Coordinates of C-alpha atoms (C1' of nucleotides) in Angstrom, one line a residue:
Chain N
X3 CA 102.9 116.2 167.1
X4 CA 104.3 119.2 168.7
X5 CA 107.6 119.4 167.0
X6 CA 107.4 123.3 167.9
X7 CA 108.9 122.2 171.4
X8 CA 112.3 121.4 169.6
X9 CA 115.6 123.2 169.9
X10 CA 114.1 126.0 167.7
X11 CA 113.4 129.2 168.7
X12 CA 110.0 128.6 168.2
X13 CA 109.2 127.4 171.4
X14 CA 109.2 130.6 172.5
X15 CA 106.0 130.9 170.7
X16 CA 102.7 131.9 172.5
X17 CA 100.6 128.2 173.0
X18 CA 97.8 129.5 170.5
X19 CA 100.3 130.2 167.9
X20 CA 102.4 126.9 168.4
X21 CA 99.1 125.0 168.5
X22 CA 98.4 126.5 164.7
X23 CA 102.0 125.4 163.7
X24 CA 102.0 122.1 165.2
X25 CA 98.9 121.2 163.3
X26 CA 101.0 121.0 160.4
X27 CA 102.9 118.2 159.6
X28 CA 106.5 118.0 159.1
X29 CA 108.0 117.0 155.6
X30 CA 111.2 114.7 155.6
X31 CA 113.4 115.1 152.4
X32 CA 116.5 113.3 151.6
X33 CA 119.7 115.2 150.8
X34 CA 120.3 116.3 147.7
X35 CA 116.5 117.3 147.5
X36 CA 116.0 120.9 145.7
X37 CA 113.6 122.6 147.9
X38 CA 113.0 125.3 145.4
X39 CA 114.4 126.9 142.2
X40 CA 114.7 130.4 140.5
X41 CA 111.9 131.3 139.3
X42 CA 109.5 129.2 141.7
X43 CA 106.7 130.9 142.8
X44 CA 106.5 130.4 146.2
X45 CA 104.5 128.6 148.2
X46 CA 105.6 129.1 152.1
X47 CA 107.4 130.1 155.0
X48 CA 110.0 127.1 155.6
X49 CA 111.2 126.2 158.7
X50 CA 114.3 123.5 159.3
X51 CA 113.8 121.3 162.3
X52 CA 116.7 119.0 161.6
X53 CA 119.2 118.7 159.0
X54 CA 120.7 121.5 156.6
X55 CA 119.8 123.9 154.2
X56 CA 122.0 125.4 151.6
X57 CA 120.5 128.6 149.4
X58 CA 122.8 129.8 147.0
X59 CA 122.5 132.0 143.6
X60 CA 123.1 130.3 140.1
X61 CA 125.5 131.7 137.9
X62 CA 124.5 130.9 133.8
X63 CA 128.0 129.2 133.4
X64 CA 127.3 126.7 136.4
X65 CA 128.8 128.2 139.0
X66 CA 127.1 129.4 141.8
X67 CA 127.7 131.1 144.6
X68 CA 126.8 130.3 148.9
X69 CA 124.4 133.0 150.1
X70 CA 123.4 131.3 153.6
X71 CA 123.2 128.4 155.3
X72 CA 119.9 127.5 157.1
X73 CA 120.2 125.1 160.6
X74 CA 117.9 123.9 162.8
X75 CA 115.4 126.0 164.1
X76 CA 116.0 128.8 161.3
X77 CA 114.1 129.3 158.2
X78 CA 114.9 130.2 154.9
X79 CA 113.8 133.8 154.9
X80 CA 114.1 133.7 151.3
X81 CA 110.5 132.5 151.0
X82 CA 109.8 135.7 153.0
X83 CA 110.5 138.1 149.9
X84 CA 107.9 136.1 147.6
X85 CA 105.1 135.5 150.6
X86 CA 105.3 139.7 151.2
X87 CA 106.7 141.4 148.0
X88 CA 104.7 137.9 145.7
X89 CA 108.1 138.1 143.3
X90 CA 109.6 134.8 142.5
X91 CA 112.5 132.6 144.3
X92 CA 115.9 133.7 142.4
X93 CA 118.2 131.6 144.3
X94 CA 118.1 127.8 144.4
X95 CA 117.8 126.1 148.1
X96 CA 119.2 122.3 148.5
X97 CA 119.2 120.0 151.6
X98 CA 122.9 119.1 151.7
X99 CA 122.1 117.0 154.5
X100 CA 118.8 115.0 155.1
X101 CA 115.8 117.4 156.4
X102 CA 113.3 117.7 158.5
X103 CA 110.7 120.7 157.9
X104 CA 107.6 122.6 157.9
X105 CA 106.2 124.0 155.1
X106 CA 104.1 127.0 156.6
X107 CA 101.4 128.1 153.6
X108 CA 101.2 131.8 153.0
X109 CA 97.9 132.3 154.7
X110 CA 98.8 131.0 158.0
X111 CA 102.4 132.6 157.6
X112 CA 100.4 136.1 157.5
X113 CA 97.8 134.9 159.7
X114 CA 100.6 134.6 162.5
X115 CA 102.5 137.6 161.4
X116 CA 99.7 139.4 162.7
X117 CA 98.7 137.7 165.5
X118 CA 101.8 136.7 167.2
X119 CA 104.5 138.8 168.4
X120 CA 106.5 136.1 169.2
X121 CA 106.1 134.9 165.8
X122 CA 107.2 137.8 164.6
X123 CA 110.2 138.5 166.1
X124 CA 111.1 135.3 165.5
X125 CA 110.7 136.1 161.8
X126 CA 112.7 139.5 161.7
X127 CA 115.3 138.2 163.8
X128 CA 115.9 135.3 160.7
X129 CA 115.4 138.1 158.3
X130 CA 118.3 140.8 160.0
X131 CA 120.5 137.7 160.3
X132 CA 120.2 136.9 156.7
X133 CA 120.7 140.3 155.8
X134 CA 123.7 140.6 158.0
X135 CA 125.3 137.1 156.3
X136 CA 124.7 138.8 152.7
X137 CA 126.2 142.1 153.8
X138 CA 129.4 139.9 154.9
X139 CA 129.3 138.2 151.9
X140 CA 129.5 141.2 149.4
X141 CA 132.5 142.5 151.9
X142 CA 134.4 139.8 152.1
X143 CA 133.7 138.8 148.5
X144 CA 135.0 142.4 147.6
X145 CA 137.8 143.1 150.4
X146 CA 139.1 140.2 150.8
X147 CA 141.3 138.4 148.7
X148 CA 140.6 134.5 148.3
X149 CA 143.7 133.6 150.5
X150 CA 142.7 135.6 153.4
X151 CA 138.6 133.9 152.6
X152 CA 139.7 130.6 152.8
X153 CA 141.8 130.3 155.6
X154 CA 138.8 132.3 157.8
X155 CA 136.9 129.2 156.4
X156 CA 139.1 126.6 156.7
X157 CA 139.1 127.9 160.5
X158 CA 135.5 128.1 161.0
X159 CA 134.3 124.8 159.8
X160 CA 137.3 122.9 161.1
X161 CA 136.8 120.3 164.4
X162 CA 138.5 120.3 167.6
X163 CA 141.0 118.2 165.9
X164 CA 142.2 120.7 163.4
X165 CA 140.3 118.3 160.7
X166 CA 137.4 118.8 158.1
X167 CA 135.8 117.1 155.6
X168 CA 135.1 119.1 152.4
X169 CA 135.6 119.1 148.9
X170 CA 137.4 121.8 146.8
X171 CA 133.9 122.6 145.0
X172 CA 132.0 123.0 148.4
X173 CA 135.0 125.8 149.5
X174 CA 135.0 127.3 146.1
X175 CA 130.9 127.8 146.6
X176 CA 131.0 129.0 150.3
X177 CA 133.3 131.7 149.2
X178 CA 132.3 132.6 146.1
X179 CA 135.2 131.8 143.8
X180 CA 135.8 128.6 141.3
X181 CA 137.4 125.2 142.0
X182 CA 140.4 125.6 140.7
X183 CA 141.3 128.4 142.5
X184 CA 140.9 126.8 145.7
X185 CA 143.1 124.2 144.4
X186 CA 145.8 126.3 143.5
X187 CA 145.2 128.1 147.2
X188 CA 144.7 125.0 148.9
X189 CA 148.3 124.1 147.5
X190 CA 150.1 126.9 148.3
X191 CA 149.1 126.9 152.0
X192 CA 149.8 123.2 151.6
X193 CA 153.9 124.1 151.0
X194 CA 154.3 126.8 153.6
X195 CA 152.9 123.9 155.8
X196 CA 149.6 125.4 157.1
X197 CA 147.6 122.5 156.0
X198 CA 147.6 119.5 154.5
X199 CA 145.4 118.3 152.1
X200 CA 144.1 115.0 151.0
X201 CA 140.9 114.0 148.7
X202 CA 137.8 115.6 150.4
X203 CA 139.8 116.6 153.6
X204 CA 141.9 119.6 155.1
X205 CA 144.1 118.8 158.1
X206 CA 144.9 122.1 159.9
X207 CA 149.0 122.2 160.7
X208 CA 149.6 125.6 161.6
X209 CA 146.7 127.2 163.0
X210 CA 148.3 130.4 163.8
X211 CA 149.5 131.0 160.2
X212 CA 146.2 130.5 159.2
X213 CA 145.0 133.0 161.6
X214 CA 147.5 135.3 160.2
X215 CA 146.2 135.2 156.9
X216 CA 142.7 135.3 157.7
X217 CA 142.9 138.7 159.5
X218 CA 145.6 140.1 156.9
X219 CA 145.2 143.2 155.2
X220 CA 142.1 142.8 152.8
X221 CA 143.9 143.7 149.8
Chain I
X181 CA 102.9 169.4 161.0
X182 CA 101.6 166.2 159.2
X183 CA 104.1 164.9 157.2
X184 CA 102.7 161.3 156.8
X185 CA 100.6 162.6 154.5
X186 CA 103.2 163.0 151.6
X187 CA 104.2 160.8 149.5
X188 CA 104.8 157.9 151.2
X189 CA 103.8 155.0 151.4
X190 CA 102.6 155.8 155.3
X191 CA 99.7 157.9 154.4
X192 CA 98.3 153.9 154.4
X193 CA 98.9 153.8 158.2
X194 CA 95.9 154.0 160.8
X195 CA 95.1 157.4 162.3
X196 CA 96.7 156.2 165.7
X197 CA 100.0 155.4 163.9
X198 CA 100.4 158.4 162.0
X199 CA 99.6 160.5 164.9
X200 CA 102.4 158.8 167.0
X201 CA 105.1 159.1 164.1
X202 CA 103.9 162.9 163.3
X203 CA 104.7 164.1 166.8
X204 CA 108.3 163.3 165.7
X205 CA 109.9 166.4 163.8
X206 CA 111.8 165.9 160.7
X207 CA 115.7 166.8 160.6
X208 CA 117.2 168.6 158.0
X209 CA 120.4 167.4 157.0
X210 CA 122.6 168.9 153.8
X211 CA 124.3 167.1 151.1
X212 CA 127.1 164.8 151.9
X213 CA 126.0 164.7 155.7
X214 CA 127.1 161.3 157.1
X215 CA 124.0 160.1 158.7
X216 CA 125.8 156.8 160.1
X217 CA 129.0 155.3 160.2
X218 CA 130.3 151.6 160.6
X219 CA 130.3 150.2 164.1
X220 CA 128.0 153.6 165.3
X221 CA 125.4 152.1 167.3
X222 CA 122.1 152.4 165.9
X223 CA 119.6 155.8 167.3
X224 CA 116.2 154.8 165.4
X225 CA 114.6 153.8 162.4
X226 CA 115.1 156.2 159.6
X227 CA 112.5 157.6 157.1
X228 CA 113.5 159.6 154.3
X229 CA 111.1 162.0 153.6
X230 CA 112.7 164.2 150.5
X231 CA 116.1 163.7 149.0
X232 CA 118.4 161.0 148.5
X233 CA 120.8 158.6 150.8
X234 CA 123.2 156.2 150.0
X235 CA 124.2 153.4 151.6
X236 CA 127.6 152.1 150.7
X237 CA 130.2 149.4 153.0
X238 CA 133.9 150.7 153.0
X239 CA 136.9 148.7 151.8
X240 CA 140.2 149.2 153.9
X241 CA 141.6 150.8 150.7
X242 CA 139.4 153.3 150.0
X243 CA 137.0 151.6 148.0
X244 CA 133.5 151.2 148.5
X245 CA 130.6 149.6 147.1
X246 CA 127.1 151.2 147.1
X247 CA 124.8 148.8 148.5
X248 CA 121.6 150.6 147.5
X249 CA 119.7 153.8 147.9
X250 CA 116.7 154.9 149.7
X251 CA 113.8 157.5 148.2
X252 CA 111.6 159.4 149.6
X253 CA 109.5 157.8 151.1
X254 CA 111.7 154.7 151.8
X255 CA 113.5 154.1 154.6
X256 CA 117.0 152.6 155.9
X257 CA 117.0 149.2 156.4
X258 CA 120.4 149.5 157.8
X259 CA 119.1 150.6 160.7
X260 CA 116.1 147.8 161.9
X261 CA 119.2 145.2 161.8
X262 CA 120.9 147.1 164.8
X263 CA 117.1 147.5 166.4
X264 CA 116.4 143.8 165.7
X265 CA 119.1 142.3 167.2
X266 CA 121.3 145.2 168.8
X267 CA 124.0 145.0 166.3
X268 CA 126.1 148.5 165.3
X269 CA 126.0 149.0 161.9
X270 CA 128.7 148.1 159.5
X271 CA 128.0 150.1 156.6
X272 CA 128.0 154.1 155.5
X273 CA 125.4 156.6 154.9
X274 CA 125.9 159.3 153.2
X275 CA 123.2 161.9 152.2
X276 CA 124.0 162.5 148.2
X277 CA 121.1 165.1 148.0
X278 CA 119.7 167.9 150.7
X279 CA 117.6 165.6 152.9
X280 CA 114.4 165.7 155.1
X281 CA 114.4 162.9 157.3
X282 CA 112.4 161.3 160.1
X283 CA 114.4 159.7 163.0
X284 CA 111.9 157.0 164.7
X285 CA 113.5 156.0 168.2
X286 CA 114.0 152.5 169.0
X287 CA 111.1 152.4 171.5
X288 CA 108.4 154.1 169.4
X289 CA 109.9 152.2 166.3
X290 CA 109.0 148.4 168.5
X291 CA 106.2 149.7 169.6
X292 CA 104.4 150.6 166.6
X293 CA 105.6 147.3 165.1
X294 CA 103.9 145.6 167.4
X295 CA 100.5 147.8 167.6
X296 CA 100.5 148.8 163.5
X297 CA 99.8 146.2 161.3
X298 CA 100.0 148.6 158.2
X299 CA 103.6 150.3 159.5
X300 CA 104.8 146.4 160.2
X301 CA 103.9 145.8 156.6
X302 CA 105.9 149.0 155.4
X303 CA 108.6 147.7 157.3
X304 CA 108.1 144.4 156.0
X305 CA 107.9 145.3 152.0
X306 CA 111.0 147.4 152.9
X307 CA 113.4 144.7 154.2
X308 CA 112.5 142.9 151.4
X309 CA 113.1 145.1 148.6
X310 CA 116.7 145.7 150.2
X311 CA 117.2 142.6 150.9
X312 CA 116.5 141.8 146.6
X313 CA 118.3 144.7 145.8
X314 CA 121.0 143.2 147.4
X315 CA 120.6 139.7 145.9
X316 CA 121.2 141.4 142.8
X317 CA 124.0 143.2 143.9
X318 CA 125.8 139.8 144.3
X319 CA 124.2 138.2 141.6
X320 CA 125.8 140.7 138.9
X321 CA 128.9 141.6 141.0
X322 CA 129.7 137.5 140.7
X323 CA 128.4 137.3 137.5
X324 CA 128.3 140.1 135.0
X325 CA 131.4 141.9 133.6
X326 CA 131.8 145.2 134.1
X327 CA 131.2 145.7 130.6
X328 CA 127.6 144.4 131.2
X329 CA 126.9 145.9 134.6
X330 CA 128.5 149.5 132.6
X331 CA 126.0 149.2 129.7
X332 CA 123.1 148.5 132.0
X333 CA 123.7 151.7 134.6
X334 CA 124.2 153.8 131.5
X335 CA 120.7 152.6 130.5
X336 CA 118.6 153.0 133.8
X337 CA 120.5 156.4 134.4
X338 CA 120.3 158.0 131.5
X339 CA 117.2 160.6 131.2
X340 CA 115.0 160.4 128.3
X341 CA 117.5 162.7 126.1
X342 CA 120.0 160.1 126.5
X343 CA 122.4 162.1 128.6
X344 CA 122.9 161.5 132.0
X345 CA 125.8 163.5 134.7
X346 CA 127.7 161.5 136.7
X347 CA 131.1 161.0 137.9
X348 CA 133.2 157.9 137.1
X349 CA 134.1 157.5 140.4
X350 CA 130.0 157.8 141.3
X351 CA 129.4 155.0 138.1
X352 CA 132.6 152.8 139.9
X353 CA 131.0 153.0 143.2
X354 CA 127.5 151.5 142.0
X355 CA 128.6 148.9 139.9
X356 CA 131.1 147.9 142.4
X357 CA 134.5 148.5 140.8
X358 CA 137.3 150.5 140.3
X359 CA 137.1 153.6 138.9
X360 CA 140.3 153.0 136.4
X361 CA 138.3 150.6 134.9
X362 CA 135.5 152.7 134.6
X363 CA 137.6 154.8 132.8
X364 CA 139.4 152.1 130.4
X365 CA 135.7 150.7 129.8
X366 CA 134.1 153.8 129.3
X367 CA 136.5 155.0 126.6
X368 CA 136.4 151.4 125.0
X369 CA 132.5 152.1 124.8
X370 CA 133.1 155.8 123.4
X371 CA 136.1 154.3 120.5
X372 CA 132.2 151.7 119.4
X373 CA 130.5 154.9 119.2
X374 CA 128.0 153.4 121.8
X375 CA 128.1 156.7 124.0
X376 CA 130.2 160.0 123.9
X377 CA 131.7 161.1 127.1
X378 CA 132.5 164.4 128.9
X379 CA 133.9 165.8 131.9
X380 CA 131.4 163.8 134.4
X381 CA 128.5 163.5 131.8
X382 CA 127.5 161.0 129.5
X383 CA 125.8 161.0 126.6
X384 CA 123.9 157.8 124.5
X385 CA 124.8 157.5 121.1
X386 CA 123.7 153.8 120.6
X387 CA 121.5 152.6 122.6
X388 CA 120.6 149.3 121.2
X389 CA 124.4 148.9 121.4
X390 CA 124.3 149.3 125.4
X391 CA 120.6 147.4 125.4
X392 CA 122.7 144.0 123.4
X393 CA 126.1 144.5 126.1
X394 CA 123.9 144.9 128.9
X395 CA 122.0 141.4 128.1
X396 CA 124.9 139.9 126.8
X397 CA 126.1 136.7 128.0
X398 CA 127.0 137.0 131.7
X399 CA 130.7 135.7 131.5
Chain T
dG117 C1' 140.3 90.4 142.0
dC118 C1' 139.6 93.4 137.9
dC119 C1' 137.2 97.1 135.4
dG120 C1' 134.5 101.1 134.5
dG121 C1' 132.5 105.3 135.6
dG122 C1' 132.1 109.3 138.0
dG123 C1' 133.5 112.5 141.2
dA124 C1' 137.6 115.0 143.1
dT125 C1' 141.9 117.2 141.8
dG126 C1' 145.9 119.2 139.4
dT127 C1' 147.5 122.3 135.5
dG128 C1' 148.6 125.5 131.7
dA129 C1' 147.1 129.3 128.8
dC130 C1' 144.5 133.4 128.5
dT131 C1' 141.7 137.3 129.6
dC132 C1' 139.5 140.3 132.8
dC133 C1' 139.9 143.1 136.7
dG134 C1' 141.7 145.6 140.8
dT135 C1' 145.7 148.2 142.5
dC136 C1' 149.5 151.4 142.4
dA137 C1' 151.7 155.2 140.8
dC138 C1' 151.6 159.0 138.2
dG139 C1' 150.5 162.3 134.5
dT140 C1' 147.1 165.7 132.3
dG141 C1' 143.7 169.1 132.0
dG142 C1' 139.8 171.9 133.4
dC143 C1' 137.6 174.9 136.6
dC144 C1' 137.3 177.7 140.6
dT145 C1' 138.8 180.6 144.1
dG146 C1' 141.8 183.5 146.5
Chain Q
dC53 C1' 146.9 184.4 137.4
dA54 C1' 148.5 180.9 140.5
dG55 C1' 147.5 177.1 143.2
dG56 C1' 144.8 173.5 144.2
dC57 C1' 141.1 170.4 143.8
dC58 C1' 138.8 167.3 141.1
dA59 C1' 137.8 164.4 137.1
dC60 C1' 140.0 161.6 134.0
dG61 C1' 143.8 158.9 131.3
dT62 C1' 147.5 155.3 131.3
dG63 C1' 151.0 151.7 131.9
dA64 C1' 152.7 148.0 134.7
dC65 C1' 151.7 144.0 137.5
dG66 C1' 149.6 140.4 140.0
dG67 C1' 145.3 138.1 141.5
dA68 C1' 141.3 135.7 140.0
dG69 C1' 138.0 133.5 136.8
dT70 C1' 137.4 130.4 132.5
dC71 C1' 138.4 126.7 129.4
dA72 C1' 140.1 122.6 128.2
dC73 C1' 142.1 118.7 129.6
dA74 C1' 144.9 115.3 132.3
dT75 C1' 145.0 112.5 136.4
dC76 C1' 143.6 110.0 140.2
dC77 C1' 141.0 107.7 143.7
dC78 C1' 137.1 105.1 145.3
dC79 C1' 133.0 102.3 144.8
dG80 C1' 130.0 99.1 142.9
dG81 C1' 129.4 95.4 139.5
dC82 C1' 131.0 91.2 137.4

DNA sequence: GCCGGGGATGTGACTCCGTCACGTGGCCTG
DNA sequence: CAGGCCACGTGACGGAGTCACATCCCCGGC
């Protein structure tokens, strides 16, 4: 019942205003699920308690473009804009993973804007962190060149052991380019021996080269 | 003494609140004036009150790409992300008209937040509108050629007689490009008979021309 | 074990765009 | 009236996105 208690921030929350949220009851959908689509109205605050969240724009010739992820104990703040402005959804959110979450309906999501200051905080902080993602998105989707993108990713999302498991499409998304870019990138680090590559994985060989190019001189 | 009372949207707020924010005094500051700078940390919330700001992030190479502009009336959004969550800024503003402005420090800022429901919903409806404009930003940035993203500045700029002043380098910076190719495009435009250009001045010639490029098909 | 089908990748051709490096011309001020 | 600044024009070049296919690998079904 009181899923509030999780790892989220939420259980910060004063007790009145975690009773209200744990009254409502979590939804489970599987991966792949589309949680809402441009041009949705929408219909409430969402908050991830386990799984993953991916809300990205939609380009008209298929592509489309990463604008945040959401984890556990964040919430997708682009419900936010619609519950306070009433415009539309104009990005599309999928569960790449499967999800756990609460679907908070507009009246209670104002109700507690108002009455809780925890609540509220909670809410701006996921709000000035999305904003903060986007604003590093336009940068490094304008300063940097796809090189410099993919090796910073390549060294984010890779383990301990220098491995990670993603497709070409999924890197292309996360930093805003097309496939077969990333392949021909993905190749080239491939023969100065920075990575190796095989279907749906990146081996990390030369961390420090990768390093290099992340950091090097936007353009 | 009561400048609340202008045009703003806070002549909405309750007595208390717009007694607290009127004992603050408006700065002057004069065109061009830098009112913050990446990785500054943040002094207040900002309220424009007359004039015109823009807020732009800065390539390594000169570049930059105008992220949006705050009216009168409006206020910098830039700034509650440092007051949220402590974080220095890491984009420009620059003051591209003589501007009145109110500088709310951080305490007074939080405090009315928490005590003023209709200033929390100013703050609110503000985040959100940057936070679309910015959407958009990407959105046509990714996904619109310059062409496109041209046509439809020309459009929204342009006054009602069809002419409109502005600098290449100014049209560059808010679509998000170079200004060479402002220049190639722009003559391209002028050679259809779409527009007629002059020494940082436009003028309309066609505009159902510019209305079909600006909806055409985004790649 | 063999066979499709579908997703993941590799490639070549082409165009658009951003960058560099200058050149030109107008306007303003000393 | 001479610099000098600012707005604009241009050619060359490489990076990046798009299209159209060609492979290739893996997984379930038979």
């Amino acid at each position: 019942m009181s899923w509030t208690g999780g790892a989220s921030e939420l259980a910060a929350l004063e007790p009145v205003a975690r009773g209200v949220l744990d009254r409502l009851g979590p939804t489970e959908v599987p991966q792949g699920a589309v949680l809402f689509r441009p041009g949705e109205t929408v219909k409430g605050y969402v908050i991830v308690l386990t799984g993953h969240v991916g809300v990205s724009l939609l380009g008209p010739n298929g592509r489309d473009i990463l604008l945040y992820e959401v984890a556990p104990g964040q919430s997708c703040i682009q419900s936010t804009l619609g519950l306070l402005g009433g415009d539309d959804y104009s990005a599309e959110a999928v569960a790449t993973a499967p999800t756990r979450l609460v679907l908070v309906p507009r009246p209670v999501f104002l109700e507690l804007l108002d009455t809780s200051p925890a609540f509220r905080k909670v809410v701006f902080a996921a709000f000035a962190e999305r904003m903060q993602a986007m604003m590093q998105l336009i940068e490094t989707m304008s300063f940097m060149r796809v090189e410099a993108r993919l090796a910073a990713l390549i060294l984010e999302r890779a383990g301990e052991d220098g491995v990670l498991a993603i497709t070409q499409a999924e890197i292309a998304r996360a930093i805003g380019t097309a496939r077969e870019v990333v392949s021909r990138r993905l190749d080239k680090l491939a023969q100065t021996g920075a990575i190796r590559t095989g279907r749906g994985e990146i081996r990390v060989r030369d961390r420090t080269a990768l390093e290099a190019l992340a950091a090097s001189p936007a353009v």
